Structure formats: structure tokens, C-alpha cells
């Protein structure tokens, strides 16, 4: 029997996944376990951008899931995206981060705000995986306070000259296409930010060395700097001064994606702990029979299921045209904190082996941590949710 969930009184969600999506899920799970999971430990030890597997993902349509077919994408919905992203994340978080970034904000922004020429030039290459996309908003001195950015785009004859530095840019130096936010009017606050599409190799564009991070090492992250980097008028995405609105309107999709990624990491850690607890013997029986372990597993399984349903709910509502600022923030907040909890408990269940690199528990623990930081920290998510709670009351 298909169940129905009441959502905010007027919103109804049927959470039984359709058969065609279940078939895609199985196919992607098999691919991820066969092609990506065996590489994860080595990529963690010796980081390099996984072009070969990304190319395979592109051929499968995984790098343009929500981009319409007319631009070479799969033309699927947000729910399909999160279901398939979870499968990639369960195999390797770094792959899912690259997938989430290139198929998320760059394509979403170009699709919704780009000119006809920009869509025709960039979307087919991004959706196929021939090119990788990147999003440049944060700076060394500001992340969540995006309006405080210092990057400038000065109007000159025929275009703009960009100057400034962007930080924590996923696929920096590897991606071919960058959606860059810069101030065109420093006196106008949020209304003074504009968005530009810039190709790798443009004179005046430079990349820093890869950041040494706690986890997700294969998701190469660098600074991206601009020194009088000239771009033509046709590089402007949307209207002048619309950049901050464009960035904020696209964050809901990004946060739903992080929710799916966090669920995938959690699932991988849980499965490892579950199997280990069944096999590990102590005092003459498997440790799963001890309440101290079994209760951990029960809490892990429950939180993962709740995080997944929150993520599905946000995706489902978005596909039906609802504003999902609150739902996306809730999914991202709960799923990311669930990934921290689950990976911590998995490491605890494995004990000394969990602390060793012989098992992936410690990698899951490290990979999960950033889900509470990027696309808005947990603190920012709570601020967003609190504001929405009062907005729904009409205050």
C-alpha cells in the first residue's frame, strides 16, 4: 500500500519511489561499487582529480541529471538527483561533491538565468561531463556573509575587468567553467553583486595550490584569483546587480544535494559498522548482541532513515514548485549532523580498527565533517529555519 504524508497541511507526499527510478538507483549503485568504491582509499591517500570515473559518470548522465534533454542532460527531477547522488556518496564522498557542484549551481544558474548563447555553449558540455563546472562565491575573509565580498568587476569598454580572490573553490584549476560572483557596485550592498561565467585559461585568472583538507581529498579545492581579468559583456549572467539573488535562489538545490550526500556517507558507515558488529566476537558472542552496540546501531539506522525522508521531502516539494527554503535547510541540517553522529558511532563500534586506516571508518568520519560547513554551516541553517518558522506565521 502506498502511504501519504501530510506536509504543512496542504502539501502531500507519496514517498514510494517509482519503479524506473528504483532501476536507475540499482544501476548507479552497481556502477559506484564496481568503479568508484575500489578507488576511494587510494584517492584519499594520494589525491588526484578522478577524471576517468567522472567521464564514466558523464556517459551515464549523472553529471547533468536535472538539465533538460535539449541541452544534453538527463531531464530528470530533483528527487531522482538526490536518490542517485546518495549512491555515489556511499561509494566516495569526493566524487559526490564534484558531481553535486558541477551538476548543481553552475548548470542550475545557467539554465535559469543564462542567455540563450550561454546555455547553448556551456550546458551541453557540462551535462555530458566533457567539461566540469565550478561556483565561486566565498572569499578568504567571508563565507556565509557573502555581501562582504571584495572581488570587483569594473566596467570597461566591451566588458568587465575582475579583481579579487575566491576561496574554497571545489574543482578549482580542474574545472573548465566558473560561475563567479563579484561586486559591480560596491555601494549597493546585495544589489551590487553580479554573476559572470568565465572559462579556464582566461588571461588574468589564476589558481592556488590544492588545499590540504581533513577529508574529501580527491575533490580538489583551491583559491581562484583574478588580476584585471577581462571578460566581455556576454559573460554577464542575468541582469547587472542580480548576482546575490541568483546565488541565494540556487542554494536551496545545493542544500538538498548536501543532504543526499550526507545520507550516502552515513549509509556507508552504518553498513560497515553493522557487518563488523555481526562478525566481531567478544566474551563468546558477536558484539551486536550487546546492548551498548545494538542501541548504537538502532539510533544510527533511525537517524539515517529520518535524514533520507527529510531530503526526499524537500526534493519532492521542489519538483512541484513549492518554495523549499525551510525544507532544504532542515534536510541539510539534520542529514549533515546525522552523518557526524553515524560516522562517530561507526568508528566507536570498530574500536581500534575504526581508528586505523585499514578500515574506511576513519575516512567516512573525516569526509562527513564538512557537510556541516559548506552550503551554509549548521548555525546558518538554524537561522534560516527559525526565520521561516515565523514567516509561516505571517510575522
mmCIF file of C-alpha atoms in Angstrom:
data_model
loop_
_atom_site.group_PDB
_atom_site.id
_atom_site.type_symbol
_atom_site.label_atom_id
_atom_site.label_comp_id
_atom_site.label_asym_id
_atom_site.label_seq_id
_atom_site.Cartn_x
_atom_site.Cartn_y
_atom_site.Cartn_z
ATOM 1 C CA UNK A 1 0.000 0.000 0.000
ATOM 2 C CA UNK A 2 1.254 3.492 -0.839
ATOM 3 C CA UNK A 3 1.427 5.782 2.156
ATOM 4 C CA UNK A 4 0.714 9.505 2.179
ATOM 5 C CA UNK A 5 2.356 12.081 4.436
ATOM 6 C CA UNK A 6 0.685 15.393 5.266
ATOM 7 C CA UNK A 7 3.096 18.258 4.695
ATOM 8 C CA UNK A 8 2.272 21.710 6.071
ATOM 9 C CA UNK A 9 -1.432 20.775 5.887
ATOM 10 C CA UNK A 10 -1.735 21.386 2.118
ATOM 11 C CA UNK A 11 1.288 19.528 0.756
ATOM 12 C CA UNK A 12 1.022 15.766 0.224
ATOM 13 C CA UNK A 13 3.914 13.453 -0.499
ATOM 14 C CA UNK A 14 3.826 9.916 -1.845
ATOM 15 C CA UNK A 15 7.241 8.600 -0.768
ATOM 16 C CA UNK A 16 7.196 5.290 -2.667
ATOM 17 C CA UNK A 17 9.850 5.652 -5.369
ATOM 18 C CA UNK A 18 8.701 4.863 -8.919
ATOM 19 C CA UNK A 19 9.991 1.648 -10.498
ATOM 20 C CA UNK A 20 12.039 3.417 -13.182
ATOM 21 C CA UNK A 21 13.877 5.399 -10.524
ATOM 22 C CA UNK A 22 14.491 2.232 -8.493
ATOM 23 C CA UNK A 23 16.020 0.669 -11.600
ATOM 24 C CA UNK A 24 18.314 3.669 -12.073
ATOM 25 C CA UNK A 25 19.230 3.528 -8.396
ATOM 26 C CA UNK A 26 20.254 -0.124 -8.690
ATOM 27 C CA UNK A 27 22.268 0.573 -11.832
ATOM 28 C CA UNK A 28 24.119 3.509 -10.281
ATOM 29 C CA UNK A 29 24.728 1.559 -7.056
ATOM 30 C CA UNK A 30 26.315 -1.278 -9.030
ATOM 31 C CA UNK A 31 28.443 1.172 -11.015
ATOM 32 C CA UNK A 32 29.575 3.031 -7.908
ATOM 33 C CA UNK A 33 30.537 -0.157 -6.068
ATOM 34 C CA UNK A 34 32.371 -1.504 -9.100
ATOM 35 C CA UNK A 35 34.157 1.588 -10.425
ATOM 36 C CA UNK A 36 34.353 4.180 -7.629
ATOM 37 C CA UNK A 37 34.452 2.434 -4.258
ATOM 38 C CA UNK A 38 37.674 0.487 -5.017
ATOM 39 C CA UNK A 39 39.447 3.796 -5.776
ATOM 40 C CA UNK A 40 38.291 5.730 -2.718
ATOM 41 C CA UNK A 41 41.040 4.755 -0.265
ATOM 42 C CA UNK A 42 43.826 5.392 -2.776
ATOM 43 C CA UNK A 43 42.369 8.757 -3.807
ATOM 44 C CA UNK A 44 42.250 9.678 -0.128
ATOM 45 C CA UNK A 45 45.931 8.811 0.317
ATOM 46 C CA UNK A 46 47.160 10.221 -2.996
ATOM 47 C CA UNK A 47 44.687 12.876 -4.077
ATOM 48 C CA UNK A 48 44.072 13.465 -7.748
ATOM 49 C CA UNK A 49 41.062 14.650 -9.665
ATOM 50 C CA UNK A 50 39.197 11.492 -10.801
ATOM 51 C CA UNK A 51 38.744 12.371 -14.459
ATOM 52 C CA UNK A 52 38.353 8.775 -15.639
ATOM 53 C CA UNK A 53 35.445 7.890 -13.366
ATOM 54 C CA UNK A 54 33.889 11.321 -13.878
ATOM 55 C CA UNK A 55 33.921 10.636 -17.611
ATOM 56 C CA UNK A 56 32.056 7.383 -16.968
ATOM 57 C CA UNK A 57 29.562 9.250 -14.802
ATOM 58 C CA UNK A 58 29.079 11.764 -17.607
ATOM 59 C CA UNK A 59 28.335 8.989 -20.071
ATOM 60 C CA UNK A 60 25.701 7.661 -17.662
ATOM 61 C CA UNK A 61 24.048 11.076 -17.454
ATOM 62 C CA UNK A 62 24.997 11.578 -13.804
ATOM 63 C CA UNK A 63 26.615 14.983 -14.320
ATOM 64 C CA UNK A 64 23.557 16.611 -15.864
ATOM 65 C CA UNK A 65 20.682 14.836 -14.169
ATOM 66 C CA UNK A 66 18.365 17.848 -13.923
ATOM 67 C CA UNK A 67 19.483 19.638 -17.090
ATOM 68 C CA UNK A 68 16.877 19.311 -19.870
ATOM 69 C CA UNK A 69 17.465 16.842 -22.671
ATOM 70 C CA UNK A 70 17.607 19.640 -25.263
ATOM 71 C CA UNK A 71 20.910 20.679 -23.664
ATOM 72 C CA UNK A 72 22.250 17.132 -23.396
ATOM 73 C CA UNK A 73 21.096 16.446 -19.846
ATOM 74 C CA UNK A 74 19.002 13.603 -18.489
ATOM 75 C CA UNK A 75 16.000 15.859 -17.889
ATOM 76 C CA UNK A 76 15.152 14.197 -14.583
ATOM 77 C CA UNK A 77 13.755 15.752 -11.412
ATOM 78 C CA UNK A 78 15.270 16.717 -8.070
ATOM 79 C CA UNK A 79 14.111 13.530 -6.378
ATOM 80 C CA UNK A 80 15.947 11.443 -8.980
ATOM 81 C CA UNK A 81 19.028 13.595 -8.432
ATOM 82 C CA UNK A 82 19.152 13.048 -4.664
ATOM 83 C CA UNK A 83 18.465 9.318 -4.951
ATOM 84 C CA UNK A 84 21.351 8.857 -7.394
ATOM 85 C CA UNK A 85 23.692 11.279 -5.608
ATOM 86 C CA UNK A 86 23.319 9.216 -2.431
ATOM 87 C CA UNK A 87 24.615 6.172 -4.306
ATOM 88 C CA UNK A 88 27.749 7.994 -5.450
ATOM 89 C CA UNK A 89 28.326 9.426 -1.958
ATOM 90 C CA UNK A 90 28.059 5.978 -0.382
ATOM 91 C CA UNK A 91 30.951 4.865 -2.615
ATOM 92 C CA UNK A 92 33.090 8.001 -2.254
ATOM 93 C CA UNK A 93 32.166 11.399 -0.861
ATOM 94 C CA UNK A 94 34.685 13.258 -3.034
ATOM 95 C CA UNK A 95 33.062 12.027 -6.240
ATOM 96 C CA UNK A 96 29.653 13.110 -4.959
ATOM 97 C CA UNK A 97 30.959 16.585 -4.110
ATOM 98 C CA UNK A 98 32.293 17.078 -7.634
ATOM 99 C CA UNK A 99 29.043 15.686 -9.034
ATOM 100 C CA UNK A 100 26.960 17.938 -6.794
ATOM 101 C CA UNK A 101 28.889 21.086 -7.672
ATOM 102 C CA UNK A 102 29.140 20.665 -11.447
ATOM 103 C CA UNK A 103 25.587 19.419 -11.924
ATOM 104 C CA UNK A 104 24.205 21.783 -9.318
ATOM 105 C CA UNK A 105 24.865 25.509 -9.127
ATOM 106 C CA UNK A 106 26.644 26.117 -12.483
ATOM 107 C CA UNK A 107 24.026 24.304 -14.562
ATOM 108 C CA UNK A 108 21.133 25.483 -12.413
ATOM 109 C CA UNK A 109 22.208 29.121 -12.671
ATOM 110 C CA UNK A 110 22.877 28.973 -16.413
ATOM 111 C CA UNK A 111 19.596 27.195 -17.051
ATOM 112 C CA UNK A 112 17.517 29.677 -15.054
ATOM 113 C CA UNK A 113 19.414 32.905 -15.661
ATOM 114 C CA UNK A 114 21.789 32.419 -18.577
ATOM 115 C CA UNK A 115 21.328 33.851 -22.054
ATOM 116 C CA UNK A 116 20.399 31.597 -24.962
ATOM 117 C CA UNK A 117 24.005 31.737 -26.167
ATOM 118 C CA UNK A 118 25.385 30.859 -22.720
ATOM 119 C CA UNK A 119 23.035 27.883 -22.436
ATOM 120 C CA UNK A 120 23.974 26.576 -25.868
ATOM 121 C CA UNK A 121 27.699 26.963 -25.251
ATOM 122 C CA UNK A 122 28.035 25.616 -21.731
ATOM 123 C CA UNK A 123 25.168 23.326 -20.764
ATOM 124 C CA UNK A 124 25.810 20.505 -23.280
ATOM 125 C CA UNK A 125 29.473 20.290 -22.297
ATOM 126 C CA UNK A 126 28.683 20.380 -18.573
ATOM 127 C CA UNK A 127 25.794 17.930 -18.733
ATOM 128 C CA UNK A 128 27.863 15.388 -20.671
ATOM 129 C CA UNK A 129 30.851 15.665 -18.343
ATOM 130 C CA UNK A 130 33.093 16.885 -21.153
ATOM 131 C CA UNK A 131 33.550 19.996 -19.016
ATOM 132 C CA UNK A 132 33.335 20.343 -15.244
ATOM 133 C CA UNK A 133 31.730 23.393 -13.676
ATOM 134 C CA UNK A 134 32.589 25.348 -10.544
ATOM 135 C CA UNK A 135 30.955 28.014 -8.390
ATOM 136 C CA UNK A 136 32.888 30.945 -6.912
ATOM 137 C CA UNK A 137 31.192 32.819 -4.082
ATOM 138 C CA UNK A 138 33.213 32.509 -0.835
ATOM 139 C CA UNK A 139 36.343 34.571 -0.214
ATOM 140 C CA UNK A 140 39.207 34.209 2.286
ATOM 141 C CA UNK A 141 37.558 36.627 4.714
ATOM 142 C CA UNK A 142 33.900 35.770 4.148
ATOM 143 C CA UNK A 143 31.748 32.719 3.571
ATOM 144 C CA UNK A 144 28.197 32.971 4.866
ATOM 145 C CA UNK A 145 28.426 36.782 4.832
ATOM 146 C CA UNK A 146 28.601 36.828 1.043
ATOM 147 C CA UNK A 147 27.671 40.501 0.753
ATOM 148 C CA UNK A 148 31.022 41.321 2.388
ATOM 149 C CA UNK A 149 32.886 40.040 -0.679
ATOM 150 C CA UNK A 150 35.700 42.207 -2.006
ATOM 151 C CA UNK A 151 36.007 40.828 -5.528
ATOM 152 C CA UNK A 152 35.313 43.628 -8.005
ATOM 153 C CA UNK A 153 34.117 43.686 -11.584
ATOM 154 C CA UNK A 154 34.928 47.088 -13.061
ATOM 155 C CA UNK A 155 33.001 48.117 -16.178
ATOM 156 C CA UNK A 156 35.268 48.925 -19.112
ATOM 157 C CA UNK A 157 34.719 49.237 -22.847
ATOM 158 C CA UNK A 158 33.322 45.981 -24.163
ATOM 159 C CA UNK A 159 33.122 44.174 -20.850
ATOM 160 C CA UNK A 160 34.456 43.997 -17.297
ATOM 161 C CA UNK A 161 37.777 43.637 -15.501
ATOM 162 C CA UNK A 162 37.651 41.331 -12.475
ATOM 163 C CA UNK A 163 39.999 41.571 -9.498
ATOM 164 C CA UNK A 164 39.959 39.633 -6.231
ATOM 165 C CA UNK A 165 40.293 36.165 -4.770
ATOM 166 C CA UNK A 166 37.722 33.416 -4.241
ATOM 167 C CA UNK A 167 38.358 30.682 -1.651
ATOM 168 C CA UNK A 168 37.408 27.043 -1.084
ATOM 169 C CA UNK A 169 36.508 26.515 -4.718
ATOM 170 C CA UNK A 170 35.693 22.887 -5.470
ATOM 171 C CA UNK A 171 37.361 21.708 -8.706
ATOM 172 C CA UNK A 172 39.496 24.857 -8.772
ATOM 173 C CA UNK A 173 42.093 24.573 -11.524
ATOM 174 C CA UNK A 174 40.388 21.425 -12.842
ATOM 175 C CA UNK A 175 37.012 22.758 -13.962
ATOM 176 C CA UNK A 176 36.692 24.475 -17.327
ATOM 177 C CA UNK A 177 33.743 26.742 -16.413
ATOM 178 C CA UNK A 178 33.432 29.061 -13.387
ATOM 179 C CA UNK A 179 30.347 30.972 -12.237
ATOM 180 C CA UNK A 180 31.862 33.940 -10.400
ATOM 181 C CA UNK A 181 30.182 36.461 -8.105
ATOM 182 C CA UNK A 182 31.763 39.927 -7.966
ATOM 183 C CA UNK A 183 30.709 43.419 -6.974
ATOM 184 C CA UNK A 184 29.837 45.725 -9.825
ATOM 185 C CA UNK A 185 28.606 48.440 -7.450
ATOM 186 C CA UNK A 186 30.328 48.361 -4.011
ATOM 187 C CA UNK A 187 27.886 50.959 -2.645
ATOM 188 C CA UNK A 188 24.735 48.933 -3.359
ATOM 189 C CA UNK A 189 25.147 46.079 -0.883
ATOM 190 C CA UNK A 190 23.462 42.862 -2.023
ATOM 191 C CA UNK A 191 22.138 44.646 -5.116
ATOM 192 C CA UNK A 192 25.659 45.482 -6.189
ATOM 193 C CA UNK A 193 26.736 41.868 -6.829
ATOM 194 C CA UNK A 194 26.724 40.421 -10.346
ATOM 195 C CA UNK A 195 27.371 36.966 -11.782
ATOM 196 C CA UNK A 196 29.827 36.126 -14.568
ATOM 197 C CA UNK A 197 30.657 32.949 -16.447
ATOM 198 C CA UNK A 198 34.400 32.617 -17.030
ATOM 199 C CA UNK A 199 36.342 29.896 -18.798
ATOM 200 C CA UNK A 200 39.573 28.388 -17.555
ATOM 201 C CA UNK A 201 42.526 29.877 -19.400
ATOM 202 C CA UNK A 202 41.156 33.411 -19.488
ATOM 203 C CA UNK A 203 44.143 35.806 -19.072
ATOM 204 C CA UNK A 204 44.344 37.191 -15.544
ATOM 205 C CA UNK A 205 42.767 34.115 -13.928
ATOM 206 C CA UNK A 206 44.993 32.128 -11.539
ATOM 207 C CA UNK A 207 44.627 29.090 -9.280
ATOM 208 C CA UNK A 208 46.236 28.443 -5.905
ATOM 209 C CA UNK A 209 47.709 25.131 -4.839
ATOM 210 C CA UNK A 210 45.240 22.469 -3.669
ATOM 211 C CA UNK A 211 44.158 22.953 -0.076
ATOM 212 C CA UNK A 212 45.255 20.312 2.438
ATOM 213 C CA UNK A 213 41.920 19.291 3.915
ATOM 214 C CA UNK A 214 40.629 16.954 6.605
ATOM 215 C CA UNK A 215 38.710 14.832 4.106
ATOM 216 C CA UNK A 216 37.339 14.513 0.569
ATOM 217 C CA UNK A 217 40.858 14.835 -0.767
ATOM 218 C CA UNK A 218 40.020 13.995 -4.394
ATOM 219 C CA UNK A 219 37.540 16.873 -4.544
ATOM 220 C CA UNK A 220 40.376 19.283 -5.289
ATOM 221 C CA UNK A 221 39.814 22.666 -3.636
ATOM 222 C CA UNK A 222 41.810 25.830 -4.401
ATOM 223 C CA UNK A 223 41.659 29.585 -4.389
ATOM 224 C CA UNK A 224 40.755 31.275 -7.668
ATOM 225 C CA UNK A 225 42.257 34.722 -8.178
ATOM 226 C CA UNK A 226 41.594 37.434 -10.740
ATOM 227 C CA UNK A 227 44.038 40.193 -11.662
ATOM 228 C CA UNK A 228 42.456 42.581 -14.154
ATOM 229 C CA UNK A 229 40.841 39.556 -15.765
ATOM 230 C CA UNK A 230 38.908 40.859 -18.749
ATOM 231 C CA UNK A 231 35.624 39.258 -19.794
ATOM 232 C CA UNK A 232 33.237 40.503 -22.427
ATOM 233 C CA UNK A 233 29.762 41.852 -21.853
ATOM 234 C CA UNK A 234 28.445 38.447 -22.914
ATOM 235 C CA UNK A 235 29.970 36.894 -19.748
ATOM 236 C CA UNK A 236 27.373 38.583 -17.536
ATOM 237 C CA UNK A 237 24.800 36.042 -16.321
ATOM 238 C CA UNK A 238 21.368 37.514 -15.697
ATOM 239 C CA UNK A 239 20.988 41.219 -15.093
ATOM 240 C CA UNK A 240 23.531 43.603 -13.615
ATOM 241 C CA UNK A 241 23.256 43.553 -9.821
ATOM 242 C CA UNK A 242 21.293 40.294 -9.787
ATOM 243 C CA UNK A 243 24.170 38.063 -8.689
ATOM 244 C CA UNK A 244 23.356 37.791 -4.999
ATOM 245 C CA UNK A 245 19.711 36.947 -5.734
ATOM 246 C CA UNK A 246 20.858 34.335 -8.261
ATOM 247 C CA UNK A 247 23.242 32.754 -5.740
ATOM 248 C CA UNK A 248 20.729 32.686 -2.898
ATOM 249 C CA UNK A 249 17.909 31.319 -5.066
ATOM 250 C CA UNK A 250 20.130 28.434 -6.127
ATOM 251 C CA UNK A 251 21.233 27.494 -2.608
ATOM 252 C CA UNK A 252 18.074 25.514 -1.846
ATOM 253 C CA UNK A 253 19.011 22.963 -4.510
ATOM 254 C CA UNK A 254 22.582 22.839 -3.232
ATOM 255 C CA UNK A 255 21.453 22.187 0.324
ATOM 256 C CA UNK A 256 19.172 19.365 -0.749
ATOM 257 C CA UNK A 257 22.172 17.839 -2.531
ATOM 258 C CA UNK A 258 24.309 18.055 0.604
ATOM 259 C CA UNK A 259 21.521 16.292 2.464
ATOM 260 C CA UNK A 260 21.692 13.413 -0.015
ATOM 261 C CA UNK A 261 25.479 13.311 0.185
ATOM 262 C CA UNK A 262 25.383 13.174 3.981
ATOM 263 C CA UNK A 263 22.867 10.319 3.845
ATOM 264 C CA UNK A 264 25.162 8.407 1.489
ATOM 265 C CA UNK A 265 28.184 8.804 3.753
ATOM 266 C CA UNK A 266 26.080 7.798 6.756
ATOM 267 C CA UNK A 267 24.791 4.718 4.970
ATOM 268 C CA UNK A 268 28.287 3.551 4.086
ATOM 269 C CA UNK A 269 29.469 3.996 7.685
ATOM 270 C CA UNK A 270 26.398 2.223 9.053
ATOM 271 C CA UNK A 271 26.797 -0.773 6.731
ATOM 272 C CA UNK A 272 30.436 -1.119 7.738
ATOM 273 C CA UNK A 273 29.543 -0.984 11.449
ATOM 274 C CA UNK A 274 26.610 -3.363 11.029
ATOM 275 C CA UNK A 275 28.704 -6.038 9.319
ATOM 276 C CA UNK A 276 31.586 -5.612 11.740
ATOM 277 C CA UNK A 277 29.288 -5.908 14.772
ATOM 278 C CA UNK A 278 27.899 -9.171 13.412
ATOM 279 C CA UNK A 279 31.347 -10.672 12.834
ATOM 280 C CA UNK A 280 33.339 -9.335 15.789
ATOM 281 C CA UNK A 281 33.373 -11.695 18.768
ATOM 282 C CA UNK A 282 33.765 -10.686 22.404
ATOM 283 C CA UNK A 283 33.113 -12.741 25.534
ATOM 284 C CA UNK A 284 31.919 -15.642 23.414
ATOM 285 C CA UNK A 285 29.359 -13.870 21.225
ATOM 286 C CA UNK A 286 29.124 -11.267 18.480
ATOM 287 C CA UNK A 287 29.214 -7.703 19.772
ATOM 288 C CA UNK A 288 25.876 -6.948 18.074
ATOM 289 C CA UNK A 289 24.271 -8.883 20.917
ATOM 290 C CA UNK A 290 25.484 -6.355 23.473
ATOM 291 C CA UNK A 291 23.034 -3.570 24.182
ATOM 292 C CA UNK A 292 25.791 -0.976 24.116
ATOM 293 C CA UNK A 293 26.388 -1.801 20.436
ATOM 294 C CA UNK A 294 22.870 -2.717 19.325
ATOM 295 C CA UNK A 295 21.425 0.546 20.639
ATOM 296 C CA UNK A 296 24.055 2.478 18.690
ATOM 297 C CA UNK A 297 23.053 0.649 15.521
ATOM 298 C CA UNK A 298 19.370 1.297 16.225
ATOM 299 C CA UNK A 299 19.977 5.033 16.634
ATOM 300 C CA UNK A 300 22.147 5.138 13.510
ATOM 301 C CA UNK A 301 19.531 3.367 11.369
ATOM 302 C CA UNK A 302 16.724 5.578 12.663
ATOM 303 C CA UNK A 303 18.545 8.844 12.050
ATOM 304 C CA UNK A 304 19.608 7.798 8.553
ATOM 305 C CA UNK A 305 16.022 6.962 7.637
ATOM 306 C CA UNK A 306 14.777 10.282 9.023
ATOM 307 C CA UNK A 307 17.511 12.215 7.192
ATOM 308 C CA UNK A 308 16.698 10.455 3.927
ATOM 309 C CA UNK A 309 12.986 11.199 4.226
ATOM 310 C CA UNK A 310 13.628 14.871 5.018
ATOM 311 C CA UNK A 311 15.826 15.064 1.927
ATOM 312 C CA UNK A 312 13.293 13.271 -0.262
ATOM 313 C CA UNK A 313 10.555 15.542 1.066
ATOM 314 C CA UNK A 314 12.470 18.716 0.195
ATOM 315 C CA UNK A 315 13.263 17.360 -3.285
ATOM 316 C CA UNK A 316 9.673 16.225 -3.861
ATOM 317 C CA UNK A 317 8.276 19.603 -2.883
ATOM 318 C CA UNK A 318 10.768 21.470 -5.061
ATOM 319 C CA UNK A 319 9.747 19.358 -8.043
ATOM 320 C CA UNK A 320 6.157 20.516 -7.504
ATOM 321 C CA UNK A 321 7.024 24.183 -7.492
ATOM 322 C CA UNK A 322 6.958 24.878 -3.775
ATOM 323 C CA UNK A 323 9.417 27.235 -2.183
ATOM 324 C CA UNK A 324 11.633 24.920 -0.134
ATOM 325 C CA UNK A 325 13.954 27.253 1.754
ATOM 326 C CA UNK A 326 12.875 25.820 5.114
ATOM 327 C CA UNK A 327 12.678 22.206 3.947
ATOM 328 C CA UNK A 328 16.077 22.350 2.246
ATOM 329 C CA UNK A 329 17.681 23.875 5.341
ATOM 330 C CA UNK A 330 16.062 21.229 7.568
ATOM 331 C CA UNK A 331 17.242 18.403 5.323
ATOM 332 C CA UNK A 332 20.763 19.773 5.138
ATOM 333 C CA UNK A 333 20.962 20.446 8.876
ATOM 334 C CA UNK A 334 19.588 17.111 10.027
ATOM 335 C CA UNK A 335 21.362 14.968 7.422
ATOM 336 C CA UNK A 336 24.753 16.592 7.975
ATOM 337 C CA UNK A 337 24.520 16.270 11.753
ATOM 338 C CA UNK A 338 23.328 12.699 11.265
ATOM 339 C CA UNK A 339 26.454 11.969 9.215
ATOM 340 C CA UNK A 340 28.613 13.317 12.036
ATOM 341 C CA UNK A 341 26.754 11.167 14.564
ATOM 342 C CA UNK A 342 26.695 7.997 12.474
ATOM 343 C CA UNK A 343 30.353 8.124 11.432
ATOM 344 C CA UNK A 344 31.359 8.790 15.023
ATOM 345 C CA UNK A 345 29.370 5.793 16.240
ATOM 346 C CA UNK A 346 30.721 3.593 13.452
ATOM 347 C CA UNK A 347 34.260 4.421 14.459
ATOM 348 C CA UNK A 348 33.375 3.664 18.073
ATOM 349 C CA UNK A 349 31.883 0.279 17.182
ATOM 350 C CA UNK A 350 35.009 -0.698 15.256
ATOM 351 C CA UNK A 351 37.192 0.421 18.156
ATOM 352 C CA UNK A 352 40.901 0.304 17.363
ATOM 353 C CA UNK A 353 40.177 -0.818 13.808
ATOM 354 C CA UNK A 354 37.977 2.228 13.356
ATOM 355 C CA UNK A 355 40.928 4.442 14.223
ATOM 356 C CA UNK A 356 43.131 2.616 11.729
ATOM 357 C CA UNK A 357 43.347 3.387 8.019
ATOM 358 C CA UNK A 358 42.999 -0.339 7.370
ATOM 359 C CA UNK A 359 39.239 0.275 7.547
ATOM 360 C CA UNK A 360 37.294 3.127 5.888
ATOM 361 C CA UNK A 361 35.546 4.198 9.109
ATOM 362 C CA UNK A 362 38.036 6.977 9.797
ATOM 363 C CA UNK A 363 37.711 8.211 6.197
ATOM 364 C CA UNK A 364 33.935 8.347 6.494
ATOM 365 C CA UNK A 365 34.374 10.260 9.764
ATOM 366 C CA UNK A 366 36.636 12.822 8.066
ATOM 367 C CA UNK A 367 34.592 13.081 4.883
ATOM 368 C CA UNK A 368 31.373 13.703 6.792
ATOM 369 C CA UNK A 369 32.647 16.642 8.803
ATOM 370 C CA UNK A 370 32.487 19.212 6.019
ATOM 371 C CA UNK A 371 28.797 18.557 5.350
ATOM 372 C CA UNK A 372 28.088 20.647 8.449
ATOM 373 C CA UNK A 373 30.104 23.523 6.973
ATOM 374 C CA UNK A 374 29.678 24.050 3.232
ATOM 375 C CA UNK A 375 26.497 25.355 1.575
ATOM 376 C CA UNK A 376 25.894 27.162 4.856
ATOM 377 C CA UNK A 377 27.016 25.966 8.284
ATOM 378 C CA UNK A 378 24.638 24.273 10.706
ATOM 379 C CA UNK A 379 24.389 27.587 12.518
ATOM 380 C CA UNK A 380 23.275 29.311 9.314
ATOM 381 C CA UNK A 381 20.715 26.559 8.656
ATOM 382 C CA UNK A 382 19.206 27.106 12.104
ATOM 383 C CA UNK A 383 18.981 30.843 11.403
ATOM 384 C CA UNK A 384 17.212 30.146 8.099
ATOM 385 C CA UNK A 385 14.793 27.677 9.676
ATOM 386 C CA UNK A 386 13.975 29.993 12.577
ATOM 387 C CA UNK A 387 13.186 32.848 10.186
ATOM 388 C CA UNK A 388 10.969 30.594 8.079
ATOM 389 C CA UNK A 389 9.080 29.392 11.151
ATOM 390 C CA UNK A 390 7.999 32.962 11.847
ATOM 391 C CA UNK A 391 7.423 33.727 8.182
ATOM 392 C CA UNK A 392 4.907 30.869 8.028
ATOM 393 C CA UNK A 393 3.094 32.507 10.943
ATOM 394 C CA UNK A 394 2.852 35.721 8.983
ATOM 395 C CA UNK A 395 5.255 37.602 11.269
#
